[in-house]
mmCIF file of C-alpha atoms and ligand atoms in Angstrom:
data_model
loop_
_atom_site.group_PDB
_atom_site.id
_atom_site.type_symbol
_atom_site.label_atom_id
_atom_site.label_comp_id
_atom_site.label_asym_id
_atom_site.label_seq_id
_atom_site.Cartn_x
_atom_site.Cartn_y
_atom_site.Cartn_z
ATOM 1 C CA MET A 206 -135.434 -109.782 101.448
ATOM 2 C CA LYS A 207 -137.040 -106.971 99.521
ATOM 3 C CA LEU A 208 -136.676 -106.648 95.776
ATOM 4 C CA LEU A 209 -134.671 -103.492 96.491
ATOM 5 C CA THR A 210 -131.994 -105.786 97.913
ATOM 6 C CA HIS A 211 -132.282 -108.171 94.992
ATOM 7 C CA ASN A 212 -131.596 -105.244 92.679
ATOM 8 C CA ILE A 213 -128.161 -104.597 94.193
ATOM 9 C CA LEU A 214 -126.913 -108.183 94.573
ATOM 10 C CA THR A 215 -124.636 -109.952 92.112
ATOM 11 C CA SER A 216 -122.909 -113.324 92.039
ATOM 12 C CA ASN A 217 -119.817 -111.831 90.379
ATOM 13 C CA ILE A 218 -118.146 -112.813 93.634
ATOM 14 C CA ILE A 219 -117.841 -116.379 92.327
ATOM 15 C CA LYS A 220 -114.532 -117.189 90.663
ATOM 16 C CA GLY A 221 -114.834 -116.675 86.901
ATOM 17 C CA VAL A 222 -118.352 -115.212 86.945
ATOM 18 C CA THR A 223 -118.791 -111.855 85.185
ATOM 19 C CA ARG A 224 -122.487 -111.800 84.327
ATOM 20 C CA GLY A 225 -123.888 -112.520 87.776
ATOM 21 C CA PHE A 226 -126.754 -110.045 87.505
ATOM 22 C CA PRO A 227 -129.648 -110.185 87.943
ATOM 23 C CA LEU A 228 -129.905 -113.245 90.140
ATOM 24 C CA LYS A 229 -132.901 -115.472 89.532
ATOM 25 C CA ILE A 230 -135.333 -115.639 92.430
ATOM 26 C CA LYS A 231 -137.284 -118.574 93.720
ATOM 27 C CA SER A 232 -139.626 -117.720 96.504
ATOM 28 C CA SER A 233 -141.104 -120.413 98.725
ATOM 29 C CA ARG A 234 -142.583 -117.990 101.233
ATOM 30 C CA LEU A 235 -143.538 -114.433 100.425
ATOM 31 C CA GLU A 236 -145.197 -111.828 102.613
ATOM 32 C CA VAL A 237 -146.405 -108.331 101.889
ATOM 33 C CA LYS A 238 -145.620 -106.079 104.841
ATOM 34 C CA GLU A 239 -146.948 -102.575 105.028
ATOM 35 C CA VAL A 240 -144.310 -99.862 104.743
ATOM 36 C CA ASP A 241 -145.095 -96.121 104.766
ATOM 37 C CA PHE A 242 -145.277 -94.735 101.245
ATOM 38 C CA ASN A 243 -142.576 -92.173 100.613
ATOM 39 C CA PRO A 244 -142.884 -90.876 97.028
ATOM 40 C CA ASP A 245 -139.796 -88.715 97.354
ATOM 41 C CA PHE A 246 -137.686 -91.779 98.129
ATOM 42 C CA ILE A 247 -139.146 -93.721 95.208
ATOM 43 C CA LEU A 248 -138.298 -90.885 92.819
ATOM 44 C CA ARG A 249 -134.737 -90.603 94.107
ATOM 45 C CA ILE A 250 -133.938 -94.316 94.295
ATOM 46 C CA LEU A 251 -135.302 -95.386 90.908
ATOM 47 C CA PRO A 252 -132.557 -93.769 88.793
ATOM 48 C CA LYS A 253 -130.030 -95.720 90.876
ATOM 49 C CA LEU A 254 -131.697 -99.065 90.235
ATOM 50 C CA ASP A 255 -131.891 -101.392 87.248
ATOM 51 C CA TRP A 256 -135.473 -101.235 86.081
ATOM 52 C CA SER A 257 -135.491 -104.293 83.848
ATOM 53 C CA ALA A 258 -133.999 -106.408 86.662
ATOM 54 C CA LEU A 259 -136.619 -105.101 89.062
ATOM 55 C CA ARG A 260 -139.409 -105.810 86.636
ATOM 56 C CA GLN A 261 -138.083 -109.292 85.950
ATOM 57 C CA ALA A 262 -137.733 -110.055 89.669
ATOM 58 C CA ALA A 263 -141.239 -108.801 90.400
ATOM 59 C CA THR A 264 -142.568 -110.991 87.604
ATOM 60 C CA GLU A 265 -140.686 -114.027 88.934
ATOM 61 C CA VAL A 266 -142.361 -113.699 92.322
ATOM 62 C CA GLY A 267 -145.794 -112.974 90.858
ATOM 63 C CA TYR A 268 -145.971 -109.198 91.195
ATOM 64 C CA GLY A 269 -145.177 -108.134 87.644
ATOM 65 C CA ASN A 270 -148.651 -106.793 86.838
ATOM 66 C CA GLY A 271 -148.831 -103.143 85.852
ATOM 67 C CA LEU A 272 -145.089 -102.701 85.398
ATOM 68 C CA PRO A 273 -144.241 -101.044 82.072
ATOM 69 C CA GLU A 274 -141.393 -102.514 80.038
ATOM 70 C CA GLU A 275 -139.695 -99.140 80.045
ATOM 71 C CA LEU A 276 -139.822 -96.741 82.908
ATOM 72 C CA PRO A 277 -141.452 -93.439 81.828
ATOM 73 C CA SER A 278 -138.932 -90.599 81.818
ATOM 74 C CA SER A 279 -140.790 -88.936 84.664
ATOM 75 C CA LEU A 280 -142.886 -90.567 87.343
ATOM 76 C CA GLU A 281 -143.795 -87.254 88.890
ATOM 77 C CA GLY A 282 -147.558 -87.121 89.304
ATOM 78 C CA ASP A 283 -148.123 -90.776 88.404
ATOM 79 C CA ASP A 284 -149.351 -91.730 91.832
ATOM 80 C CA SER A 285 -150.562 -95.159 90.874
ATOM 81 C CA LEU A 286 -147.293 -96.303 89.277
ATOM 82 C CA GLN A 287 -145.339 -94.834 92.199
ATOM 83 C CA LYS A 288 -147.427 -96.907 94.594
ATOM 84 C CA THR A 289 -147.013 -100.055 92.515
ATOM 85 C CA ILE A 290 -143.254 -99.552 92.554
ATOM 86 C CA HIS A 291 -143.297 -98.822 96.288
ATOM 87 C CA ASN A 292 -145.080 -102.128 96.765
ATOM 88 C CA ILE A 293 -142.635 -104.258 94.779
ATOM 89 C CA LEU A 294 -139.543 -102.489 96.106
ATOM 90 C CA LEU A 295 -140.325 -102.270 99.796
ATOM 91 C CA GLN A 296 -143.467 -104.177 100.733
ATOM 92 C CA VAL A 297 -143.079 -107.492 98.966
ATOM 93 C CA GLU A 298 -140.706 -109.573 101.065
ATOM 94 C CA ILE A 299 -139.181 -112.921 100.176
ATOM 95 C CA VAL A 300 -139.058 -114.621 103.550
ATOM 96 C CA GLU A 301 -137.804 -118.016 102.410
ATOM 97 C CA GLY A 302 -136.380 -118.909 99.030
ATOM 98 C CA GLU A 303 -133.322 -118.951 96.855
ATOM 99 C CA LEU A 304 -131.280 -116.730 94.615
ATOM 100 C CA GLU A 305 -129.554 -118.339 91.676
ATOM 101 C CA CYS A 306 -126.461 -117.215 89.784
ATOM 102 C CA PRO A 307 -127.555 -116.734 86.157
ATOM 103 C CA GLU A 308 -124.199 -117.946 84.877
ATOM 104 C CA THR A 309 -123.408 -121.014 87.002
ATOM 105 C CA GLY A 310 -126.681 -121.922 88.676
ATOM 106 C CA ARG A 311 -125.016 -121.654 92.105
ATOM 107 C CA LYS A 312 -127.786 -121.158 94.661
ATOM 108 C CA PHE A 313 -127.812 -118.767 97.594
ATOM 109 C CA PRO A 314 -130.389 -119.295 100.342
ATOM 110 C CA ILE A 315 -132.804 -116.667 101.616
ATOM 111 C CA GLN A 316 -133.736 -117.471 105.215
ATOM 112 C CA ASN A 317 -135.768 -115.385 107.648
ATOM 113 C CA GLY A 318 -135.868 -112.752 104.919
ATOM 114 C CA ILE A 319 -132.075 -112.523 104.663
ATOM 115 C CA PRO A 320 -130.015 -113.544 101.627
ATOM 116 C CA ASN A 321 -126.795 -115.390 102.362
ATOM 117 C CA MET A 322 -124.126 -114.696 99.738
ATOM 118 C CA LEU A 323 -121.240 -116.426 101.486
ATOM 119 C CA LEU A 324 -119.085 -118.693 99.350
ATOM 120 C CA ASN A 325 -116.883 -121.665 100.106
ATOM 121 C CA GLU A 326 -113.194 -120.890 99.994
ATOM 122 C CA ASP A 327 -112.679 -122.715 96.689
ATOM 123 C CA GLU A 328 -115.379 -120.620 94.952
ATOM 124 C CA VAL A 329 -113.959 -117.204 95.787
ATOM 125 C CA SER A 330 -112.479 -115.118 92.990
ATOM 126 C CA MET B 77 -127.146 -68.859 113.845
ATOM 127 C CA GLU B 78 -127.193 -72.608 113.566
ATOM 128 C CA CYS B 79 -130.324 -74.281 114.806
ATOM 129 C CA GLN B 80 -130.252 -76.752 117.636
ATOM 130 C CA ARG B 81 -129.328 -80.257 116.576
ATOM 131 C CA PRO B 82 -132.022 -82.805 117.402
ATOM 132 C CA VAL B 83 -131.095 -85.514 119.875
ATOM 133 C CA PHE B 84 -131.514 -89.097 118.739
ATOM 134 C CA ALA B 85 -132.107 -91.855 121.242
ATOM 135 C CA THR B 86 -129.750 -94.817 121.350
ATOM 136 C CA PRO B 87 -131.640 -97.678 119.683
ATOM 137 C CA ASP B 88 -133.491 -100.003 122.012
ATOM 138 C CA THR B 89 -131.735 -103.379 122.217
ATOM 139 C CA SER B 90 -133.701 -104.717 125.183
ATOM 140 C CA HIS B 91 -135.035 -107.534 122.970
ATOM 141 C CA LEU B 92 -131.528 -109.051 122.871
ATOM 142 C CA SER B 93 -130.344 -111.486 125.517
ATOM 143 C CA PRO B 94 -126.900 -112.474 126.831
ATOM 144 C CA GLN B 95 -127.238 -115.589 124.626
ATOM 145 C CA ASP B 96 -127.529 -113.356 121.562
ATOM 146 C CA PHE B 97 -124.321 -111.647 122.601
ATOM 147 C CA ASP B 98 -122.541 -115.003 122.767
ATOM 148 C CA LEU B 99 -122.961 -115.051 119.000
ATOM 149 C CA VAL B 100 -123.091 -111.364 118.020
ATOM 150 C CA TYR B 101 -120.963 -108.373 119.018
ATOM 151 C CA GLU B 102 -122.521 -106.556 121.945
ATOM 152 C CA PRO B 103 -122.586 -102.772 121.496
ATOM 153 C CA ALA B 104 -119.629 -101.315 123.379
ATOM 154 C CA GLU B 105 -117.656 -98.068 123.644
ATOM 155 C CA ASP B 106 -116.631 -98.257 119.988
ATOM 156 C CA SER B 107 -120.248 -98.631 118.864
ATOM 157 C CA PHE B 108 -121.359 -95.724 121.036
ATOM 158 C CA LEU B 109 -118.527 -93.511 119.837
ATOM 159 C CA LEU B 110 -119.692 -94.155 116.287
ATOM 160 C CA LEU B 111 -123.264 -93.185 117.230
ATOM 161 C CA ASP B 112 -121.935 -89.988 118.830
ATOM 162 C CA ALA B 113 -119.929 -89.234 115.703
ATOM 163 C CA LEU B 114 -122.931 -89.732 113.419
ATOM 164 C CA GLU B 115 -125.098 -87.587 115.619
ATOM 165 C CA SER B 116 -122.518 -84.808 115.702
ATOM 166 C CA GLU B 117 -122.443 -84.963 111.888
ATOM 167 C CA TYR B 118 -126.214 -84.633 111.580
ATOM 168 C CA PHE B 119 -126.260 -81.306 109.738
ATOM 169 C CA SER B 120 -123.589 -82.156 107.185
ATOM 170 C CA LEU B 121 -125.198 -85.532 106.563
ATOM 171 C CA ARG B 122 -128.642 -84.046 106.164
ATOM 172 C CA LYS B 123 -127.275 -81.600 103.616
ATOM 173 C CA LEU B 124 -126.333 -84.581 101.440
ATOM 174 C CA ARG B 125 -129.964 -85.670 101.244
ATOM 175 C CA PRO B 126 -128.763 -89.275 101.547
ATOM 176 C CA THR B 127 -130.577 -91.860 99.445
ATOM 177 C CA ILE B 128 -128.427 -94.949 100.025
ATOM 178 C CA CYS B 129 -126.762 -95.682 103.371
ATOM 179 C CA VAL B 130 -124.673 -98.792 103.918
ATOM 180 C CA GLU B 131 -123.206 -100.263 107.069
ATOM 181 C CA VAL B 132 -120.586 -102.984 106.816
ATOM 182 C CA GLY B 133 -120.335 -105.377 109.760
ATOM 183 C CA CYS B 134 -123.627 -104.374 111.356
ATOM 184 C CA GLY B 135 -123.388 -106.748 114.337
ATOM 185 C CA SER B 136 -126.421 -106.144 116.557
ATOM 186 C CA GLY B 137 -127.649 -103.528 114.057
ATOM 187 C CA ILE B 138 -127.385 -100.673 116.504
ATOM 188 C CA CYS B 139 -125.601 -98.264 114.119
ATOM 189 C CA ILE B 140 -127.651 -98.848 110.989
ATOM 190 C CA THR B 141 -130.825 -98.614 113.084
ATOM 191 C CA PHE B 142 -129.566 -95.339 114.514
ATOM 192 C CA LEU B 143 -128.912 -93.984 111.018
ATOM 193 C CA ALA B 144 -132.368 -95.099 109.931
ATOM 194 C CA SER B 145 -133.953 -93.231 112.819
ATOM 195 C CA MET B 146 -131.874 -90.134 112.026
ATOM 196 C CA PHE B 147 -132.870 -89.870 108.370
ATOM 197 C CA GLY B 148 -136.081 -91.853 108.207
ATOM 198 C CA PRO B 149 -137.779 -93.378 105.177
ATOM 199 C CA GLY B 150 -136.325 -90.841 102.714
ATOM 200 C CA ALA B 151 -133.324 -93.152 102.380
ATOM 201 C CA CYS B 152 -132.676 -96.889 102.408
ATOM 202 C CA TYR B 153 -130.442 -98.606 104.915
ATOM 203 C CA ILE B 154 -128.504 -101.611 103.722
ATOM 204 C CA CYS B 155 -126.221 -103.566 106.008
ATOM 205 C CA THR B 156 -123.921 -106.533 105.694
ATOM 206 C CA ASP B 157 -122.277 -108.946 108.067
ATOM 207 C CA ILE B 158 -120.237 -112.067 107.539
ATOM 208 C CA ASN B 159 -121.934 -113.556 110.593
ATOM 209 C CA PRO B 160 -125.448 -114.770 109.669
ATOM 210 C CA THR B 161 -126.629 -114.478 113.272
ATOM 211 C CA ALA B 162 -125.643 -110.801 113.271
ATOM 212 C CA ALA B 163 -127.717 -110.104 110.159
ATOM 213 C CA LYS B 164 -130.694 -111.809 111.787
ATOM 214 C CA VAL B 165 -130.301 -109.939 115.048
ATOM 215 C CA ALA B 166 -129.872 -106.628 113.183
ATOM 216 C CA ALA B 167 -133.225 -107.182 111.483
ATOM 217 C CA GLN B 168 -134.802 -107.706 114.910
ATOM 218 C CA THR B 169 -133.193 -104.525 116.222
ATOM 219 C CA ALA B 170 -134.627 -102.560 113.313
ATOM 220 C CA ASP B 171 -138.091 -104.035 113.976
ATOM 221 C CA GLN B 172 -137.811 -103.269 117.662
ATOM 222 C CA ASN B 173 -137.094 -99.635 116.799
ATOM 223 C CA LYS B 174 -139.680 -99.466 114.014
ATOM 224 C CA VAL B 175 -137.332 -98.723 111.144
ATOM 225 C CA LEU B 176 -136.705 -100.593 107.913
ATOM 226 C CA ILE B 177 -133.264 -101.980 107.103
ATOM 227 C CA HIS B 178 -132.032 -104.430 104.468
ATOM 228 C CA PRO B 179 -129.536 -106.944 105.879
ATOM 229 C CA ILE B 180 -127.339 -109.125 103.666
ATOM 230 C CA VAL B 181 -124.912 -111.868 104.682
ATOM 231 C CA CYS B 182 -121.719 -111.418 102.667
ATOM 232 C CA ASP B 183 -118.019 -110.694 102.939
ATOM 233 C CA LEU B 184 -117.560 -106.929 103.370
ATOM 234 C CA VAL B 185 -119.528 -105.474 100.433
ATOM 235 C CA ASN B 186 -118.539 -107.992 97.788
ATOM 236 C CA ALA B 187 -122.084 -108.938 96.711
ATOM 237 C CA ILE B 188 -123.251 -105.302 96.348
ATOM 238 C CA ASN B 189 -120.100 -103.640 95.108
ATOM 239 C CA ASP B 190 -120.908 -103.806 91.384
ATOM 240 C CA GLN B 191 -124.441 -102.459 91.577
ATOM 241 C CA LEU B 192 -123.806 -99.737 94.150
ATOM 242 C CA ARG B 193 -120.644 -98.310 92.646
ATOM 243 C CA GLY B 194 -120.612 -94.532 93.100
ATOM 244 C CA LYS B 195 -124.045 -94.530 94.700
ATOM 245 C CA VAL B 196 -123.516 -94.757 98.451
ATOM 246 C CA ASP B 197 -124.001 -91.494 100.305
ATOM 247 C CA ILE B 198 -123.239 -92.666 103.834
ATOM 248 C CA LEU B 199 -120.934 -95.632 104.425
ATOM 249 C CA VAL B 200 -120.132 -96.823 107.934
ATOM 250 C CA PHE B 201 -117.806 -99.515 109.259
ATOM 251 C CA ASN B 202 -116.846 -100.352 112.823
ATOM 252 C CA PRO B 203 -114.466 -103.131 111.827
ATOM 253 C CA PRO B 204 -112.648 -105.868 113.692
ATOM 254 C CA TYR B 205 -109.674 -103.702 114.672
ATOM 255 C CA VAL B 206 -107.936 -105.585 117.485
ATOM 256 C CA VAL B 207 -104.316 -106.579 116.852
ATOM 257 C CA THR B 208 -104.292 -110.398 116.769
ATOM 258 C CA PRO B 209 -102.315 -113.162 115.065
ATOM 259 C CA SER B 210 -103.229 -113.281 111.354
ATOM 260 C CA ASN B 211 -104.643 -116.781 111.599
ATOM 261 C CA GLU B 212 -107.425 -115.518 113.880
ATOM 262 C CA VAL B 213 -108.846 -113.324 111.088
ATOM 263 C CA GLY B 214 -111.710 -114.601 108.993
ATOM 264 C CA ASN B 215 -112.706 -117.494 111.208
ATOM 265 C CA GLY B 216 -116.288 -116.288 111.363
ATOM 266 C CA GLY B 217 -118.575 -116.285 114.375
ATOM 267 C CA ILE B 218 -117.998 -113.921 117.255
ATOM 268 C CA GLU B 219 -114.218 -113.956 116.737
ATOM 269 C CA ALA B 220 -114.751 -112.049 113.467
ATOM 270 C CA SER B 221 -116.079 -109.168 115.584
ATOM 271 C CA TRP B 222 -112.688 -108.152 116.785
ATOM 272 C CA ALA B 223 -109.849 -110.144 115.195
ATOM 273 C CA GLY B 224 -107.996 -107.655 112.989
ATOM 274 C CA GLY B 225 -104.709 -109.477 112.427
ATOM 275 C CA GLU B 226 -101.476 -107.585 111.900
ATOM 276 C CA LYS B 227 -101.737 -104.001 113.231
ATOM 277 C CA GLY B 228 -105.472 -104.813 113.476
ATOM 278 C CA ARG B 229 -105.626 -103.733 109.846
ATOM 279 C CA GLU B 230 -106.185 -106.863 107.791
ATOM 280 C CA VAL B 231 -109.949 -106.467 107.384
ATOM 281 C CA ILE B 232 -109.748 -102.665 107.200
ATOM 282 C CA ASP B 233 -107.152 -102.784 104.412
ATOM 283 C CA ARG B 234 -109.230 -105.181 102.398
ATOM 284 C CA PHE B 235 -112.244 -102.900 102.795
ATOM 285 C CA LEU B 236 -110.714 -99.526 101.857
ATOM 286 C CA PRO B 237 -110.534 -99.987 98.048
ATOM 287 C CA HIS B 238 -114.191 -101.077 98.018
ATOM 288 C CA ALA B 239 -115.195 -98.047 100.054
ATOM 289 C CA VAL B 240 -113.592 -95.791 97.471
ATOM 290 C CA GLN B 241 -115.606 -97.426 94.693
ATOM 291 C CA LEU B 242 -118.908 -97.302 96.541
ATOM 292 C CA LEU B 243 -118.956 -93.675 97.646
ATOM 293 C CA SER B 244 -121.029 -91.221 95.628
ATOM 294 C CA LEU B 245 -119.474 -87.901 94.673
ATOM 295 C CA GLN B 246 -120.658 -86.340 97.926
ATOM 296 C CA GLY B 247 -120.481 -89.615 99.843
ATOM 297 C CA ILE B 248 -118.926 -89.909 103.288
ATOM 298 C CA LEU B 249 -117.256 -92.888 104.944
ATOM 299 C CA TYR B 250 -117.047 -93.179 108.726
ATOM 300 C CA LEU B 251 -114.538 -95.734 109.987
ATOM 301 C CA VAL B 252 -113.817 -96.697 113.593
ATOM 302 C CA ILE B 253 -110.203 -97.500 114.425
ATOM 303 C CA ILE B 254 -107.850 -97.694 117.391
ATOM 304 C CA LYS B 255 -104.464 -96.061 117.712
ATOM 305 C CA GLU B 256 -102.609 -99.291 116.865
ATOM 306 C CA ASN B 257 -104.264 -99.321 113.422
ATOM 307 C CA ARG B 258 -102.036 -96.351 112.458
ATOM 308 C CA SER B 259 -104.328 -93.655 111.137
ATOM 309 C CA ASP B 260 -101.366 -92.013 109.387
ATOM 310 C CA GLU B 261 -100.906 -95.071 107.179
ATOM 311 C CA ILE B 262 -104.637 -95.284 106.493
ATOM 312 C CA GLU B 263 -104.636 -91.601 105.580
ATOM 313 C CA ASP B 264 -101.775 -92.153 103.099
ATOM 314 C CA LYS B 265 -103.548 -95.053 101.424
ATOM 315 C CA MET B 266 -106.785 -93.148 101.133
ATOM 316 C CA ARG B 267 -105.041 -90.060 99.798
ATOM 317 C CA GLN B 268 -103.728 -92.188 96.957
ATOM 318 C CA PHE B 269 -107.311 -93.175 96.223
ATOM 319 C CA GLY B 270 -108.292 -89.493 96.196
ATOM 320 C CA LEU B 271 -109.971 -89.340 99.596
ATOM 321 C CA HIS B 272 -109.418 -86.802 102.316
ATOM 322 C CA MET B 273 -109.377 -87.852 105.990
ATOM 323 C CA THR B 274 -110.380 -86.042 109.157
ATOM 324 C CA THR B 275 -110.986 -87.193 112.725
ATOM 325 C CA VAL B 276 -114.535 -86.719 113.994
ATOM 326 C CA LYS B 277 -114.205 -88.257 117.458
ATOM 327 C CA ASN B 278 -111.496 -89.574 119.721
ATOM 328 C CA ARG B 279 -112.074 -91.234 123.084
ATOM 329 C CA ARG B 280 -110.087 -93.401 125.409
ATOM 330 C CA ALA B 281 -112.044 -96.396 126.705
ATOM 331 C CA GLY B 282 -110.056 -98.619 129.026
ATOM 332 C CA LYS B 283 -106.932 -99.540 127.124
ATOM 333 C CA GLU B 284 -108.420 -98.727 123.731
ATOM 334 C CA ASN B 285 -107.763 -95.335 122.211
ATOM 335 C CA LEU B 286 -110.668 -95.076 119.778
ATOM 336 C CA TYR B 287 -111.114 -92.796 116.773
ATOM 337 C CA VAL B 288 -113.896 -92.218 114.293
ATOM 338 C CA LEU B 289 -112.349 -91.195 110.982
ATOM 339 C CA LYS B 290 -114.249 -89.445 108.213
ATOM 340 C CA PHE B 291 -113.350 -89.700 104.518
ATOM 341 C CA THR B 292 -114.648 -87.613 101.645
ATOM 342 C CA ARG B 293 -113.647 -87.334 98.002
ATOM 343 C CA VAL B 294 -111.199 -84.571 97.251
ATOM 344 C CA THR B 295 -113.015 -82.233 94.878
HETATM 345 C C1 SAM C 674 -116.622 -104.450 116.108
HETATM 346 S S1 SAM C 674 -118.034 -105.329 115.484
HETATM 347 C C2 SAM C 674 -119.153 -103.959 115.199
HETATM 348 C C3 SAM C 674 -120.606 -104.342 115.274
HETATM 349 C C4 SAM C 674 -121.578 -103.162 115.220
HETATM 350 N N1 SAM C 674 -121.470 -102.445 113.972
HETATM 351 C C5 SAM C 674 -121.323 -102.233 116.371
HETATM 352 O O1 SAM C 674 -120.765 -101.144 116.118
HETATM 353 O O2 SAM C 674 -121.670 -102.573 117.497
HETATM 354 C C6 SAM C 674 -117.481 -105.809 113.842
HETATM 355 C C7 SAM C 674 -118.524 -106.511 112.984
HETATM 356 O O3 SAM C 674 -117.990 -106.754 111.684
HETATM 357 C C8 SAM C 674 -118.335 -108.046 111.239
HETATM 358 N N2 SAM C 674 -117.345 -108.486 110.249
HETATM 359 C C9 SAM C 674 -116.082 -108.901 110.466
HETATM 360 N N3 SAM C 674 -115.472 -109.231 109.311
HETATM 361 C C10 SAM C 674 -116.374 -109.002 108.333
HETATM 362 C C11 SAM C 674 -116.359 -109.163 106.913
HETATM 363 N N4 SAM C 674 -115.274 -109.609 106.270
HETATM 364 N N5 SAM C 674 -117.480 -108.856 106.216
HETATM 365 C C12 SAM C 674 -118.599 -108.406 106.853
HETATM 366 N N6 SAM C 674 -118.668 -108.237 108.202
HETATM 367 C C13 SAM C 674 -117.572 -108.536 108.923
HETATM 368 C C14 SAM C 674 -118.360 -108.867 112.505
HETATM 369 O O4 SAM C 674 -119.115 -110.061 112.341
HETATM 370 C C15 SAM C 674 -118.957 -107.880 113.516
HETATM 371 O O5 SAM C 674 -120.350 -107.963 113.530
#
């Protein structure tokens, strides 16, 4: 699971939960896999993501260095920040670990790099 | 004059074995019709400059992998399945074809619906559409690949309101159905949500009369 995926997941699927974002991450196995750098994609995807959640997630898994608290209004030309963001969004991969609902503490496993957000019938909203 | 449309190869699934297909939907006529539809839509899709593409019910991953090879690393390719084995196999299919996808195990799009609202440029679903008794729907495993319940519409109907929320202003939904699913009723529902329906492909395969429907926001 890349942090891109983490940035779009919520646990608002649990009955009664309304503040299920961002999920906390615990990583027990992390790999960095090389992915081709595509600056155009980074520039287009960032406005659609939640920067503070991304920064927090990167920090939780040990890759928070060099991430500004606030995203500069334009990243155009800032090659080094673009590459840092590329790395945390697409290269850092949580292979094994857990996501945790910030409201209830309900845990969701990440196995083989894939988060499993399925609920038991009695948890569904 | 319009330029020649590039041809995209069907993704390689030679890494998958008959045992995999005991647990995960094996690409069939419906899957291939969807690939044909997407390919025939290449120019209009490219015009969108898609950033976020989502496939619901990815199964073997053949469709999301195909999309990823059509539009490359300028977009991201997120897919869901309720069957954990499907999500795992889809990741392998992407690797095999050297593209990057992001699989998630969840029910329809429930875990991504809030964050991706209004942001999805291409949304694709080849759903369980076979008419079956209602109690066969939602049992998970391979049965979830086809069991569609009454009129084959139970999963489709649950999905449609989410699709409306996810699509970006320019976003397009492609949905595979069969005749028994009653495209006229689906069209009515979607019209009420402000979406316009057209048919991109229609093909008879054995006893299934398959359609790929396309939905866009009425502007
Ligand atoms: C007809 S198969 C299509 C598989 C693949 N997309 C293809 O075209 O070959 C339907 C897929 O939807 C999945 N599915 C069924 N119900 C679902 C649900 N509620 N949420 C997510 N996926 C679901 C099934 O597990 C299966 O993989």
